[in-house]
């Protein structure tokens, strides 16, 4: 049997450390060769299939609460001039959001891409709204904004802060029957 030398070179130390590090990461990530069964939750005597059914029900209830088949979705997409993203966003939320809500639209969320305010490039701001009933909400919005000087002025001024402005209307496929029956 051959004996190994007692001295360890730096290169072999680094190699051994790398192997141990990879093995440790594998263990931490659960990448072991053996399999173990997940421990049963304490105090829970519910059947696992019942647990899965409960999770599915909770998920479906959450989806039902956040969306509706009979709404129109509106997305305003503002591409800000370089360095103007934060100012445009703040201006929209301060001045335009209350006007739109007053016209019957419901604010859903605002997102910014990329997820950082850019100084030398354009930030893209997307504001999502919903309208509950296309006929009433569209007319309410139109009459509340068309002749409102604040609304007209804001959209005229935004042209100086934005590279482009776009608005998209959409609806679920199941609502199309109603929307196309004009």
CSV table of N, CA and C in Angstrom, one decimal:
chain,number,residue,atom,x,y,z
A,1,UNK,N,0.8,-1.2,0.0
A,1,UNK,CA,0.0,0.0,0.0
A,1,UNK,C,0.9,1.2,0.0
A,2,UNK,N,0.5,2.2,-0.8
A,2,UNK,CA,1.3,3.4,-0.9
A,2,UNK,C,0.9,4.5,0.0
A,3,UNK,N,1.8,5.1,0.7
A,3,UNK,CA,1.4,6.2,1.6
A,3,UNK,C,1.5,7.5,0.9
A,4,UNK,N,0.6,8.4,1.2
A,4,UNK,CA,0.6,9.7,0.6
A,4,UNK,C,1.5,10.6,1.4
A,5,UNK,N,2.0,11.6,0.7
A,5,UNK,CA,2.9,12.6,1.4
A,5,UNK,C,2.2,13.4,2.4
A,6,UNK,N,2.8,13.8,3.4
A,6,UNK,CA,2.2,14.6,4.5
A,6,UNK,C,2.1,16.1,4.1
A,7,UNK,N,2.9,16.5,3.1
A,7,UNK,CA,2.8,18.0,2.7
A,7,UNK,C,1.7,18.2,1.7
A,8,UNK,N,1.1,19.4,1.7
A,8,UNK,CA,0.0,19.7,0.8
A,8,UNK,C,0.4,21.0,0.1
A,9,UNK,N,0.4,20.9,-1.2
A,9,UNK,CA,0.8,22.1,-2.0
A,9,UNK,C,-0.4,23.0,-2.1
A,10,UNK,N,-0.2,24.3,-2.4
A,10,UNK,CA,-1.2,25.2,-2.6
A,10,UNK,C,-2.2,24.8,-3.6
A,11,UNK,N,-1.7,24.3,-4.8
A,11,UNK,CA,-2.6,23.9,-5.9
A,11,UNK,C,-3.5,22.8,-5.4
A,12,UNK,N,-3.0,21.8,-4.7
A,12,UNK,CA,-3.8,20.6,-4.3
A,12,UNK,C,-4.8,21.1,-3.2
A,13,UNK,N,-4.4,22.1,-2.4
A,13,UNK,CA,-5.3,22.6,-1.4
A,13,UNK,C,-6.5,23.3,-2.0
A,14,UNK,N,-6.2,24.1,-3.0
A,14,UNK,CA,-7.3,24.8,-3.8
A,14,UNK,C,-8.2,23.8,-4.5
A,15,UNK,N,-7.6,22.8,-5.1
A,15,UNK,CA,-8.4,21.8,-5.8
A,15,UNK,C,-9.3,21.0,-4.8
A,16,UNK,N,-8.7,20.6,-3.7
A,16,UNK,CA,-9.5,19.9,-2.7
A,16,UNK,C,-10.6,20.8,-2.1
A,17,UNK,N,-10.3,22.1,-1.9
A,17,UNK,CA,-11.3,23.0,-1.4
A,17,UNK,C,-12.4,23.2,-2.4
A,18,UNK,N,-12.1,23.2,-3.7
A,18,UNK,CA,-13.1,23.4,-4.7
A,18,UNK,C,-14.0,22.2,-4.7
A,19,UNK,N,-13.5,21.0,-4.6
A,19,UNK,CA,-14.3,19.8,-4.6
A,19,UNK,C,-15.2,19.7,-3.4
A,20,UNK,N,-14.6,20.1,-2.2
A,20,UNK,CA,-15.4,20.1,-1.0
A,20,UNK,C,-16.5,21.2,-1.1
A,21,UNK,N,-16.2,22.3,-1.7
A,21,UNK,CA,-17.2,23.4,-1.8
A,21,UNK,C,-18.3,23.0,-2.7
A,22,UNK,N,-18.0,22.4,-3.8
A,22,UNK,CA,-19.1,21.9,-4.7
A,22,UNK,C,-19.9,20.8,-4.0
A,23,UNK,N,-19.3,19.9,-3.3
A,23,UNK,CA,-20.1,18.9,-2.6
A,23,UNK,C,-20.9,19.5,-1.5
A,24,UNK,N,-20.4,20.5,-0.8
A,24,UNK,CA,-21.2,21.2,0.2
A,24,UNK,C,-22.4,21.9,-0.4
A,25,UNK,N,-22.1,22.6,-1.5
A,25,UNK,CA,-23.3,23.3,-2.2
A,25,UNK,C,-24.3,22.3,-2.6
A,26,UNK,N,-23.9,21.1,-3.1
A,26,UNK,CA,-24.8,20.1,-3.5
A,26,UNK,C,-25.7,19.6,-2.3
A,27,UNK,N,-25.0,19.5,-1.2
A,27,UNK,CA,-25.8,19.0,0.0
A,27,UNK,C,-26.7,20.1,0.4
A,28,UNK,N,-26.3,21.4,0.4
A,28,UNK,CA,-27.2,22.5,0.8
A,28,UNK,C,-28.3,22.6,-0.1
A,29,UNK,N,-28.1,22.4,-1.4
A,29,UNK,CA,-29.2,22.5,-2.3
A,29,UNK,C,-30.1,21.3,-2.4
A,30,UNK,N,-29.8,20.2,-1.7
A,30,UNK,CA,-30.6,19.0,-1.7
A,30,UNK,C,-30.2,18.1,-2.8
A,31,UNK,N,-29.0,18.2,-3.3
A,31,UNK,CA,-28.6,17.4,-4.5
A,31,UNK,C,-27.8,16.2,-3.9
A,32,UNK,N,-28.4,15.4,-3.0
A,32,UNK,CA,-27.7,14.3,-2.5
A,32,UNK,C,-28.1,13.1,-3.3
A,33,UNK,N,-27.3,12.0,-3.2
A,33,UNK,CA,-27.6,10.8,-3.9
A,33,UNK,C,-28.8,10.1,-3.3
A,34,UNK,N,-29.0,10.2,-2.0
A,34,UNK,CA,-30.1,9.5,-1.3
A,34,UNK,C,-31.3,10.3,-1.3
A,35,UNK,N,-32.4,9.7,-1.1
A,35,UNK,CA,-33.7,10.4,-1.0
A,35,UNK,C,-34.2,10.2,0.4
A,36,UNK,N,-34.9,11.3,0.9
A,36,UNK,CA,-35.5,11.2,2.2
A,36,UNK,C,-36.9,11.7,2.0
A,37,UNK,N,-37.8,11.2,2.8
A,37,UNK,CA,-39.2,11.7,2.8
A,37,UNK,C,-39.3,13.0,3.6
A,38,UNK,N,-40.1,13.9,3.1
A,38,UNK,CA,-40.4,15.1,3.8
A,38,UNK,C,-41.1,14.8,5.1
A,39,UNK,N,-40.7,15.5,6.2
A,39,UNK,CA,-41.3,15.3,7.5
A,39,UNK,C,-42.7,15.8,7.4
A,40,UNK,N,-43.6,15.0,8.1
A,40,UNK,CA,-45.0,15.4,8.2
A,40,UNK,C,-45.2,16.6,9.1
A,41,UNK,N,-46.0,17.5,8.7
A,41,UNK,CA,-46.3,18.7,9.6
A,41,UNK,C,-46.8,18.2,10.9
A,42,UNK,N,-46.3,18.9,12.0
A,42,UNK,CA,-46.8,18.5,13.3
A,42,UNK,C,-48.2,19.0,13.5
A,43,UNK,N,-49.0,18.2,14.2
A,43,UNK,CA,-50.4,18.6,14.5
A,43,UNK,C,-51.3,18.6,13.4
A,44,UNK,N,-50.9,18.2,12.2
A,44,UNK,CA,-51.8,18.2,11.0
A,44,UNK,C,-52.1,16.8,10.6
A,45,UNK,N,-53.4,16.4,10.8
A,45,UNK,CA,-53.8,15.0,10.5
A,45,UNK,C,-54.5,15.0,9.2
A,46,UNK,N,-54.5,16.1,8.4
A,46,UNK,CA,-55.2,16.1,7.2
A,46,UNK,C,-54.6,15.2,6.1
A,47,UNK,N,-55.4,14.6,5.3
A,47,UNK,CA,-54.9,13.8,4.2
A,47,UNK,C,-54.2,14.7,3.2
A,48,UNK,N,-53.0,14.2,2.7
A,48,UNK,CA,-52.2,15.0,1.7
A,48,UNK,C,-53.1,15.4,0.5
A,49,UNK,N,-54.0,14.5,0.0
A,49,UNK,CA,-54.8,14.9,-1.1
A,49,UNK,C,-55.8,16.0,-0.8
A,50,UNK,N,-56.2,16.0,0.5
A,50,UNK,CA,-57.1,17.1,0.9
A,50,UNK,C,-56.3,18.4,1.0
A,51,UNK,N,-55.1,18.3,1.4
A,51,UNK,CA,-54.2,19.5,1.5
A,51,UNK,C,-54.0,20.1,0.1
A,52,UNK,N,-53.8,19.3,-0.9
A,52,UNK,CA,-53.6,19.7,-2.3
A,52,UNK,C,-54.9,20.4,-2.8
A,53,UNK,N,-56.0,19.8,-2.5
A,53,UNK,CA,-57.3,20.3,-2.9
A,53,UNK,C,-57.5,21.7,-2.3
A,54,UNK,N,-57.2,21.8,-1.0
A,54,UNK,CA,-57.3,23.1,-0.3
A,54,UNK,C,-56.4,24.2,-0.9
A,55,UNK,N,-55.2,23.8,-1.3
A,55,UNK,CA,-54.3,24.8,-1.9
A,55,UNK,C,-54.9,25.2,-3.3
A,56,UNK,N,-55.4,24.3,-4.0
A,56,UNK,CA,-56.0,24.6,-5.4
A,56,UNK,C,-57.2,25.5,-5.2
A,57,UNK,N,-58.0,25.2,-4.2
A,57,UNK,CA,-59.2,26.1,-4.0
A,57,UNK,C,-58.8,27.5,-3.6
A,58,UNK,N,-57.8,27.6,-2.7
A,58,UNK,CA,-57.3,28.9,-2.3
A,58,UNK,C,-56.7,29.7,-3.5
A,59,UNK,N,-56.0,29.0,-4.4
A,59,UNK,CA,-55.4,29.6,-5.5
A,59,UNK,C,-56.5,30.1,-6.5
A,60,UNK,N,-57.5,29.3,-6.7
A,60,UNK,CA,-58.6,29.7,-7.6
A,60,UNK,C,-59.4,30.8,-7.0
A,61,UNK,N,-59.6,30.8,-5.7
A,61,UNK,CA,-60.3,32.0,-5.1
A,61,UNK,C,-59.5,33.2,-5.2
A,62,UNK,N,-58.2,33.2,-5.1
A,62,UNK,CA,-57.4,34.3,-5.3
A,62,UNK,C,-57.4,34.9,-6.7
A,63,UNK,N,-57.5,34.0,-7.7
A,63,UNK,CA,-57.6,34.4,-9.1
A,63,UNK,C,-58.9,35.1,-9.3
A,64,UNK,N,-60.0,34.5,-8.8
A,64,UNK,CA,-61.3,35.0,-8.9
A,64,UNK,C,-61.4,36.4,-8.3
A,65,UNK,N,-60.7,36.6,-7.2
A,65,UNK,CA,-60.8,37.9,-6.5
A,65,UNK,C,-60.0,39.0,-7.3
A,66,UNK,N,-59.0,38.6,-8.1
A,66,UNK,CA,-58.2,39.6,-8.7
A,66,UNK,C,-58.6,39.9,-10.1
A,67,UNK,N,-59.4,39.1,-10.8
A,67,UNK,CA,-59.7,39.3,-12.1
A,67,UNK,C,-61.2,39.0,-12.4
A,68,UNK,N,-61.7,39.6,-13.5
A,68,UNK,CA,-63.1,39.4,-13.8
A,68,UNK,C,-63.1,39.2,-15.3
A,69,UNK,N,-64.1,38.4,-15.7
A,69,UNK,CA,-64.3,38.3,-17.2
A,69,UNK,C,-65.0,39.4,-17.8
A,70,UNK,N,-65.7,40.3,-17.1
A,70,UNK,CA,-66.4,41.3,-17.7
A,70,UNK,C,-65.8,42.7,-17.3
A,71,UNK,N,-64.6,42.9,-17.6
A,71,UNK,CA,-63.9,44.2,-17.5
A,71,UNK,C,-63.1,44.4,-18.7
A,72,UNK,N,-62.8,45.7,-19.0
A,72,UNK,CA,-61.9,46.0,-20.0
A,72,UNK,C,-60.6,46.5,-19.3
A,73,UNK,N,-59.5,46.0,-19.8
A,73,UNK,CA,-58.2,46.4,-19.3
A,73,UNK,C,-57.6,47.4,-20.2
A,74,UNK,N,-57.0,48.4,-19.6
A,74,UNK,CA,-56.3,49.5,-20.3
A,74,UNK,C,-54.9,49.6,-19.8
A,75,UNK,N,-53.9,49.6,-20.7
A,75,UNK,CA,-52.5,49.8,-20.3
A,75,UNK,C,-52.0,51.0,-21.0
A,76,UNK,N,-51.6,52.0,-20.2
A,76,UNK,CA,-50.9,53.2,-20.7
A,76,UNK,C,-49.4,52.9,-20.6
A,77,UNK,N,-48.8,53.0,-21.8
A,77,UNK,CA,-47.3,52.8,-21.8
A,77,UNK,C,-46.6,54.1,-22.2
A,78,UNK,N,-45.9,54.6,-21.3
A,78,UNK,CA,-45.1,55.8,-21.5
A,78,UNK,C,-43.6,55.5,-21.5
A,79,UNK,N,-43.0,55.9,-22.6
A,79,UNK,CA,-41.6,55.7,-22.7
A,79,UNK,C,-41.0,57.1,-22.5
A,80,UNK,N,-40.3,57.2,-21.4
A,80,UNK,CA,-39.8,58.5,-21.0
A,80,UNK,C,-38.5,58.9,-21.7
A,81,UNK,N,-38.3,60.1,-21.9
A,81,UNK,CA,-37.0,60.6,-22.4
A,81,UNK,C,-35.9,60.2,-21.4
A,82,UNK,N,-34.7,60.0,-21.9
A,82,UNK,CA,-33.6,59.7,-21.0
A,82,UNK,C,-33.5,60.6,-19.8
A,83,UNK,N,-33.5,60.0,-18.6
A,83,UNK,CA,-33.4,60.8,-17.3
A,83,UNK,C,-34.7,61.4,-16.8
A,84,UNK,N,-35.8,61.2,-17.6
A,84,UNK,CA,-37.1,61.8,-17.2
A,84,UNK,C,-38.1,60.8,-16.6
A,85,UNK,N,-37.7,59.5,-16.5
A,85,UNK,CA,-38.6,58.5,-16.0
A,85,UNK,C,-39.3,58.7,-14.7
A,86,UNK,N,-38.5,59.0,-13.7
A,86,UNK,CA,-39.0,59.2,-12.3
A,86,UNK,C,-39.9,60.5,-12.3
A,87,UNK,N,-39.5,61.5,-12.9
A,87,UNK,CA,-40.3,62.7,-13.0
A,87,UNK,C,-41.7,62.5,-13.7
A,88,UNK,N,-41.6,61.8,-14.8
A,88,UNK,CA,-42.8,61.4,-15.5
A,88,UNK,C,-43.8,60.6,-14.7
A,89,UNK,N,-43.2,59.5,-14.0
A,89,UNK,CA,-44.0,58.7,-13.2
A,89,UNK,C,-44.7,59.4,-12.0
A,90,UNK,N,-43.9,60.3,-11.3
A,90,UNK,CA,-44.4,61.1,-10.2
A,90,UNK,C,-45.5,62.0,-10.7
A,91,UNK,N,-45.3,62.6,-11.9
A,91,UNK,CA,-46.3,63.5,-12.4
A,91,UNK,C,-47.6,62.8,-12.8
A,92,UNK,N,-47.4,61.6,-13.4
A,92,UNK,CA,-48.6,60.8,-13.7
A,92,UNK,C,-49.4,60.4,-12.5
A,93,UNK,N,-48.7,59.9,-11.5
A,93,UNK,CA,-49.4,59.5,-10.3
A,93,UNK,C,-50.0,60.6,-9.5
A,94,UNK,N,-49.4,61.8,-9.5
A,94,UNK,CA,-49.9,62.9,-8.8
A,94,UNK,C,-51.1,63.6,-9.5
A,95,UNK,N,-50.9,63.8,-10.8
A,95,UNK,CA,-51.9,64.6,-11.6
A,95,UNK,C,-52.9,63.8,-12.4
A,96,UNK,N,-52.4,62.8,-13.1
A,96,UNK,CA,-53.3,62.1,-14.0
A,96,UNK,C,-54.1,61.0,-13.3
A,97,UNK,N,-53.5,60.3,-12.4
A,97,UNK,CA,-54.2,59.2,-11.7
A,97,UNK,C,-55.6,59.6,-11.1
A,98,UNK,N,-55.6,60.7,-10.3
A,98,UNK,CA,-56.9,61.1,-9.7
A,98,UNK,C,-57.9,61.5,-10.8
A,99,UNK,N,-57.5,62.1,-11.9
A,99,UNK,CA,-58.4,62.4,-13.0
A,99,UNK,C,-59.0,61.1,-13.6
A,100,UNK,N,-58.2,60.1,-13.8
A,100,UNK,CA,-58.7,58.9,-14.4
A,100,UNK,C,-59.6,58.1,-13.4
A,101,UNK,N,-59.2,58.1,-12.2
A,101,UNK,CA,-60.1,57.5,-11.2
A,101,UNK,C,-61.4,58.2,-11.1
A,102,UNK,N,-61.4,59.5,-11.2
A,102,UNK,CA,-62.6,60.4,-11.2
A,102,UNK,C,-63.5,60.1,-12.4
A,103,UNK,N,-62.9,59.6,-13.4
A,103,UNK,CA,-63.6,59.3,-14.7
A,103,UNK,C,-64.1,57.9,-14.7
A,104,UNK,N,-63.9,57.1,-13.6
A,104,UNK,CA,-64.5,55.8,-13.4
A,104,UNK,C,-63.5,54.7,-13.7
A,105,UNK,N,-62.3,54.9,-13.9
A,105,UNK,CA,-61.3,53.8,-14.1
A,105,UNK,C,-60.8,53.4,-12.8
A,106,UNK,N,-60.4,52.2,-12.7
A,106,UNK,CA,-59.8,51.6,-11.5
A,106,UNK,C,-58.3,51.4,-11.7
A,107,UNK,N,-57.5,52.0,-10.9
A,107,UNK,CA,-56.0,51.8,-10.9
A,107,UNK,C,-55.7,50.4,-10.5
A,108,UNK,N,-54.9,49.6,-11.3
A,108,UNK,CA,-54.5,48.3,-10.9
A,108,UNK,C,-53.1,48.3,-10.4
A,109,UNK,N,-52.2,48.7,-11.3
A,109,UNK,CA,-50.8,48.8,-10.9
A,109,UNK,C,-50.0,49.6,-11.8
A,110,UNK,N,-48.8,50.0,-11.4
A,110,UNK,CA,-47.8,50.7,-12.3
A,110,UNK,C,-46.5,49.9,-12.2
A,111,UNK,N,-45.9,49.7,-13.3
A,111,UNK,CA,-44.6,49.0,-13.4
A,111,UNK,C,-43.6,49.8,-14.2
A,112,UNK,N,-42.3,49.6,-13.9
A,112,UNK,CA,-41.3,50.3,-14.6
A,112,UNK,C,-40.3,49.3,-15.1
A,113,UNK,N,-39.9,49.5,-16.4
A,113,UNK,CA,-38.9,48.6,-17.0
A,113,UNK,C,-37.8,49.5,-17.7
A,114,UNK,N,-36.5,49.1,-17.5
A,114,UNK,CA,-36.0,48.1,-16.5
A,114,UNK,C,-36.3,48.6,-15.1
A,115,UNK,N,-36.1,47.8,-14.2
A,115,UNK,CA,-36.4,48.1,-12.8
A,115,UNK,C,-35.4,49.0,-12.1
A,116,UNK,N,-35.1,50.1,-12.8
A,116,UNK,CA,-34.2,51.1,-12.3
A,116,UNK,C,-34.4,52.4,-13.0
A,117,UNK,N,-34.4,53.5,-12.4
A,117,UNK,CA,-34.5,54.8,-13.1
A,117,UNK,C,-33.2,55.1,-13.9
A,118,UNK,N,-33.4,55.2,-15.1
A,118,UNK,CA,-32.2,55.4,-16.0
A,118,UNK,C,-31.9,56.9,-16.3
A,119,UNK,N,-30.7,57.3,-16.2
A,119,UNK,CA,-30.3,58.6,-16.5
A,119,UNK,C,-30.0,58.9,-18.0
A,120,UNK,N,-29.4,57.8,-18.6
A,120,UNK,CA,-28.9,58.0,-20.0
A,120,UNK,C,-29.7,57.2,-21.0
A,121,UNK,N,-30.8,56.6,-20.5
A,121,UNK,CA,-31.7,55.8,-21.4
A,121,UNK,C,-33.1,56.0,-21.0
A,122,UNK,N,-34.0,55.4,-21.8
A,122,UNK,CA,-35.4,55.6,-21.5
A,122,UNK,C,-36.0,54.5,-20.5
A,123,UNK,N,-36.7,55.0,-19.6
A,123,UNK,CA,-37.5,54.1,-18.7
A,123,UNK,C,-38.9,53.9,-19.3
A,124,UNK,N,-39.4,52.7,-19.2
A,124,UNK,CA,-40.7,52.5,-19.8
A,124,UNK,C,-41.7,52.3,-18.6
A,125,UNK,N,-42.7,53.1,-18.5
A,125,UNK,CA,-43.7,53.1,-17.4
A,125,UNK,C,-45.0,52.5,-18.0
A,126,UNK,N,-45.5,51.5,-17.3
A,126,UNK,CA,-46.8,50.9,-17.7
A,126,UNK,C,-47.8,51.1,-16.6
A,127,UNK,N,-48.9,51.7,-16.8
A,127,UNK,CA,-49.9,51.9,-15.8
A,127,UNK,C,-51.1,51.1,-16.3
A,128,UNK,N,-51.6,50.2,-15.5
A,128,UNK,CA,-52.7,49.3,-15.8
A,128,UNK,C,-54.0,49.8,-15.1
A,129,UNK,N,-55.1,49.8,-15.9
A,129,UNK,CA,-56.4,50.2,-15.3
A,129,UNK,C,-57.4,49.2,-15.7
A,130,UNK,N,-58.6,49.3,-15.1
A,130,UNK,CA,-59.7,48.5,-15.6
A,130,UNK,C,-61.0,49.4,-15.6
A,131,UNK,N,-61.9,49.0,-16.6
A,131,UNK,CA,-63.2,49.7,-16.7
A,131,UNK,C,-64.2,48.6,-16.5
A,132,UNK,N,-65.1,48.8,-15.6
A,132,UNK,CA,-66.1,47.7,-15.3
A,132,UNK,C,-67.1,47.4,-16.4
A,133,UNK,N,-67.6,48.4,-17.0
A,133,UNK,CA,-68.6,48.3,-18.1
A,133,UNK,C,-68.3,49.2,-19.2
A,134,UNK,N,-68.0,48.6,-20.4
A,134,UNK,CA,-67.5,49.3,-21.5
A,134,UNK,C,-68.4,50.5,-21.9
A,135,UNK,N,-69.7,50.3,-21.9
A,135,UNK,CA,-70.6,51.3,-22.4
A,135,UNK,C,-70.6,52.5,-21.4
A,136,UNK,N,-71.0,52.2,-20.1
A,136,UNK,CA,-71.0,53.3,-19.2
A,136,UNK,C,-69.7,53.9,-18.9
A,137,UNK,N,-68.7,53.1,-18.6
A,137,UNK,CA,-67.4,53.6,-18.2
A,137,UNK,C,-66.7,54.4,-19.4
A,138,UNK,N,-66.9,53.9,-20.6
A,138,UNK,CA,-66.2,54.6,-21.7
A,138,UNK,C,-66.9,56.0,-21.9
A,139,UNK,N,-68.2,56.1,-21.8
A,139,UNK,CA,-68.8,57.4,-21.9
A,139,UNK,C,-68.5,58.3,-20.7
A,140,UNK,N,-68.5,57.7,-19.6
A,140,UNK,CA,-68.1,58.5,-18.4
A,140,UNK,C,-66.7,59.0,-18.5
A,141,UNK,N,-65.8,58.2,-18.9
A,141,UNK,CA,-64.4,58.6,-19.1
A,141,UNK,C,-64.3,59.7,-20.2
A,142,UNK,N,-65.0,59.5,-21.3
A,142,UNK,CA,-64.9,60.4,-22.4
A,142,UNK,C,-65.5,61.8,-22.0
A,143,UNK,N,-66.6,61.8,-21.3
A,143,UNK,CA,-67.2,63.1,-20.9
A,143,UNK,C,-66.4,63.7,-19.8
A,144,UNK,N,-65.8,62.9,-18.9
A,144,UNK,CA,-65.1,63.5,-17.8
A,144,UNK,C,-63.7,64.0,-18.2
A,145,UNK,N,-63.2,63.6,-19.3
A,145,UNK,CA,-61.8,64.0,-19.7
A,145,UNK,C,-61.8,64.9,-21.0
A,146,UNK,N,-62.7,64.7,-21.9
A,146,UNK,CA,-62.6,65.4,-23.2
A,146,UNK,C,-62.5,66.9,-23.0
A,147,UNK,N,-63.3,67.4,-22.2
A,147,UNK,CA,-63.4,68.9,-22.0
A,147,UNK,C,-62.8,69.4,-20.7
A,148,UNK,N,-62.1,68.5,-20.1
A,148,UNK,CA,-61.4,68.9,-18.8
A,148,UNK,C,-60.0,69.5,-19.2
A,149,UNK,N,-59.9,70.8,-18.9
A,149,UNK,CA,-58.6,71.4,-19.3
A,149,UNK,C,-57.4,70.8,-18.6
A,150,UNK,N,-57.5,70.3,-17.4
A,150,UNK,CA,-56.3,69.7,-16.7
A,150,UNK,C,-55.9,68.4,-17.5
A,151,UNK,N,-56.8,67.6,-17.9
A,151,UNK,CA,-56.5,66.4,-18.7
A,151,UNK,C,-55.9,66.7,-20.0
A,152,UNK,N,-56.4,67.6,-20.8
A,152,UNK,CA,-55.9,68.0,-22.1
A,152,UNK,C,-54.5,68.6,-21.9
A,153,UNK,N,-54.3,69.5,-20.9
A,153,UNK,CA,-53.0,70.1,-20.7
A,153,UNK,C,-52.0,69.1,-20.3
A,154,UNK,N,-52.4,68.1,-19.4
A,154,UNK,CA,-51.4,67.2,-19.0
A,154,UNK,C,-50.9,66.3,-20.2
A,155,UNK,N,-51.8,65.9,-21.0
A,155,UNK,CA,-51.3,65.1,-22.2
A,155,UNK,C,-50.5,65.9,-23.2
A,156,UNK,N,-50.8,67.2,-23.3
A,156,UNK,CA,-50.0,68.0,-24.2
A,156,UNK,C,-48.6,68.2,-23.6
A,157,UNK,N,-48.5,68.4,-22.3
A,157,UNK,CA,-47.2,68.6,-21.6
A,157,UNK,C,-46.4,67.3,-21.6
A,158,UNK,N,-47.0,66.2,-21.5
A,158,UNK,CA,-46.3,64.9,-21.4
A,158,UNK,C,-45.4,64.7,-22.7
A,159,UNK,N,-45.8,65.2,-23.8
A,159,UNK,CA,-45.1,65.1,-25.0
A,159,UNK,C,-43.6,65.6,-24.9
A,160,UNK,N,-43.4,66.5,-24.0
A,160,UNK,CA,-42.1,67.0,-23.8
A,160,UNK,C,-41.2,66.1,-22.9
A,161,UNK,N,-41.8,65.2,-22.1
A,161,UNK,CA,-41.1,64.3,-21.2
A,161,UNK,C,-41.0,62.9,-21.8
A,162,UNK,N,-41.8,62.6,-22.8
A,162,UNK,CA,-41.9,61.2,-23.3
A,162,UNK,C,-41.4,61.1,-24.7
A,163,UNK,N,-40.8,59.9,-25.0
A,163,UNK,CA,-40.4,59.6,-26.4
A,163,UNK,C,-41.7,59.1,-27.1
A,164,UNK,N,-42.5,58.3,-26.4
A,164,UNK,CA,-43.7,57.8,-27.0
A,164,UNK,C,-44.7,57.5,-25.9
A,165,UNK,N,-46.0,57.6,-26.3
A,165,UNK,CA,-47.1,57.3,-25.5
A,165,UNK,C,-48.1,56.4,-26.2
A,166,UNK,N,-48.5,55.3,-25.5
A,166,UNK,CA,-49.4,54.4,-26.2
A,166,UNK,C,-50.4,53.9,-25.2
A,167,UNK,N,-51.6,53.6,-25.7
A,167,UNK,CA,-52.6,53.1,-24.8
A,167,UNK,C,-53.2,51.8,-25.6
A,168,UNK,N,-53.4,50.7,-24.8
A,168,UNK,CA,-53.9,49.5,-25.3
A,168,UNK,C,-55.1,49.1,-24.5
A,169,UNK,N,-56.2,48.8,-25.2
A,169,UNK,CA,-57.4,48.3,-24.6
A,169,UNK,C,-57.5,46.8,-24.8
A,170,UNK,N,-57.8,46.0,-23.8
A,170,UNK,CA,-58.0,44.5,-24.0
A,170,UNK,C,-59.0,44.0,-23.1
A,171,UNK,N,-59.5,42.8,-23.4
A,171,UNK,CA,-60.5,42.1,-22.6
A,171,UNK,C,-60.3,40.6,-22.7
A,172,UNK,N,-60.9,39.9,-21.7
A,172,UNK,CA,-60.8,38.4,-21.8
A,172,UNK,C,-61.6,37.9,-23.0
A,173,UNK,N,-61.2,36.8,-23.5
A,173,UNK,CA,-61.9,36.2,-24.6
A,173,UNK,C,-63.4,35.9,-24.3
A,174,UNK,N,-63.7,35.6,-23.1
A,174,UNK,CA,-65.1,35.3,-22.8
A,174,UNK,C,-65.9,36.6,-22.8
A,175,UNK,N,-65.3,37.7,-22.7
A,175,UNK,CA,-66.1,39.0,-22.7
A,175,UNK,C,-66.2,39.5,-24.1
A,176,UNK,N,-65.6,39.0,-25.1
A,176,UNK,CA,-65.6,39.4,-26.4
A,176,UNK,C,-67.0,39.3,-27.0
A,177,UNK,N,-67.8,38.3,-26.7
A,177,UNK,CA,-69.1,38.2,-27.2
A,177,UNK,C,-69.9,39.4,-26.9
A,178,UNK,N,-69.8,39.9,-25.7
A,178,UNK,CA,-70.5,41.1,-25.3
A,178,UNK,C,-70.0,42.3,-26.0
A,179,UNK,N,-68.7,42.5,-26.0
A,179,UNK,CA,-68.1,43.6,-26.7
A,179,UNK,C,-68.3,43.7,-28.2
A,180,UNK,N,-68.4,42.5,-28.8
A,180,UNK,CA,-68.6,42.5,-30.3
A,180,UNK,C,-70.0,42.6,-30.7
A,181,UNK,N,-70.9,42.6,-29.7
A,181,UNK,CA,-72.4,42.6,-30.0
A,181,UNK,C,-72.8,44.1,-29.9
A,182,UNK,N,-72.4,44.9,-30.9
A,182,UNK,CA,-72.7,46.3,-30.9
A,182,UNK,C,-73.9,46.6,-31.8
